Amino acid sequence: MNRDEMKGKAEKAKGFVKDKTGELINDPELEAEGEMERASGAVREGFGKAKRKVKEGIEEIADEIDDE
């Protein structure tokens, strides 16, 4: 797991807390803010996963070249 994946997960968790708190105290603004943070965190986590997979693919190709 890379930094973007970790930060994305943390942002999603923070957004979840805000979203649910907004629901509990009937604060639509806080709820919306939480939903936005959750979405932003999901995007960042997805970017981190993609970045990791590209890096793993490049390393795999480099290993295959070294084996030849």
Coordinates of C-alpha atoms in Angstrom, one line a residue:
M1 CA 0.0 0.0 0.0
N2 CA 1.4 3.4 -1.0
R3 CA 0.9 6.8 0.5
D4 CA -1.9 7.8 -1.8
E5 CA -3.8 4.6 -0.9
M6 CA -3.3 5.3 2.8
K7 CA -4.3 8.9 2.6
G8 CA -7.3 8.0 0.5
K9 CA -8.5 5.5 3.1
A10 CA -8.0 8.0 5.9
E11 CA -9.9 10.6 4.0
K12 CA -12.8 8.2 3.3
A13 CA -12.9 7.3 7.0
K14 CA -13.0 11.0 8.0
G15 CA -15.7 11.7 5.5
F16 CA -17.7 8.8 6.8
V17 CA -17.6 10.2 10.3
K18 CA -18.7 13.6 9.1
D19 CA -21.4 12.1 6.9
K20 CA -22.9 10.1 9.8
T21 CA -22.5 12.9 12.3
G22 CA -24.4 15.2 9.9
E23 CA -27.2 12.6 9.7
L24 CA -27.4 12.2 13.5
I25 CA -27.5 15.9 14.3
N26 CA -29.6 16.8 11.2
D27 CA -26.9 19.0 9.6
P28 CA -27.1 18.6 5.8
E29 CA -24.1 20.8 5.3
L30 CA -21.9 18.6 7.4
E31 CA -23.4 15.5 5.8
A32 CA -22.6 16.8 2.3
E33 CA -19.1 17.7 3.3
G34 CA -18.6 14.2 4.5
E35 CA -20.0 12.7 1.3
M36 CA -17.5 14.9 -0.7
E37 CA -14.6 13.8 1.5
R38 CA -15.6 10.1 1.1
A39 CA -15.7 10.6 -2.7
S40 CA -12.4 12.4 -2.8
G41 CA -10.8 9.7 -0.6
A42 CA -12.1 7.0 -2.9
V43 CA -10.6 8.8 -5.9
R44 CA -7.2 9.2 -4.2
E45 CA -7.2 5.6 -3.1
G46 CA -8.0 4.5 -6.6
F47 CA -5.2 6.6 -8.0
G48 CA -2.9 5.0 -5.5
K49 CA -3.9 1.5 -6.5
A50 CA -3.4 2.3 -10.1
K51 CA 0.0 3.8 -9.5
R52 CA 1.0 0.7 -7.5
K53 CA -0.2 -1.7 -10.2
V54 CA 1.7 0.3 -12.9
K55 CA 4.9 0.2 -10.7
E56 CA 4.4 -3.6 -10.1
G57 CA 4.0 -4.1 -13.8
I58 CA 7.1 -2.2 -14.7
E59 CA 9.1 -4.1 -12.0
E60 CA 7.8 -7.4 -13.4
I61 CA 8.9 -6.5 -17.0
A62 CA 12.3 -5.4 -15.7
D63 CA 12.7 -8.7 -13.9
E64 CA 11.8 -10.6 -17.1
I65 CA 14.4 -8.6 -19.0
D66 CA 17.0 -9.3 -16.4
D67 CA 16.3 -13.0 -16.6
E68 CA 17.1 -13.1 -20.3

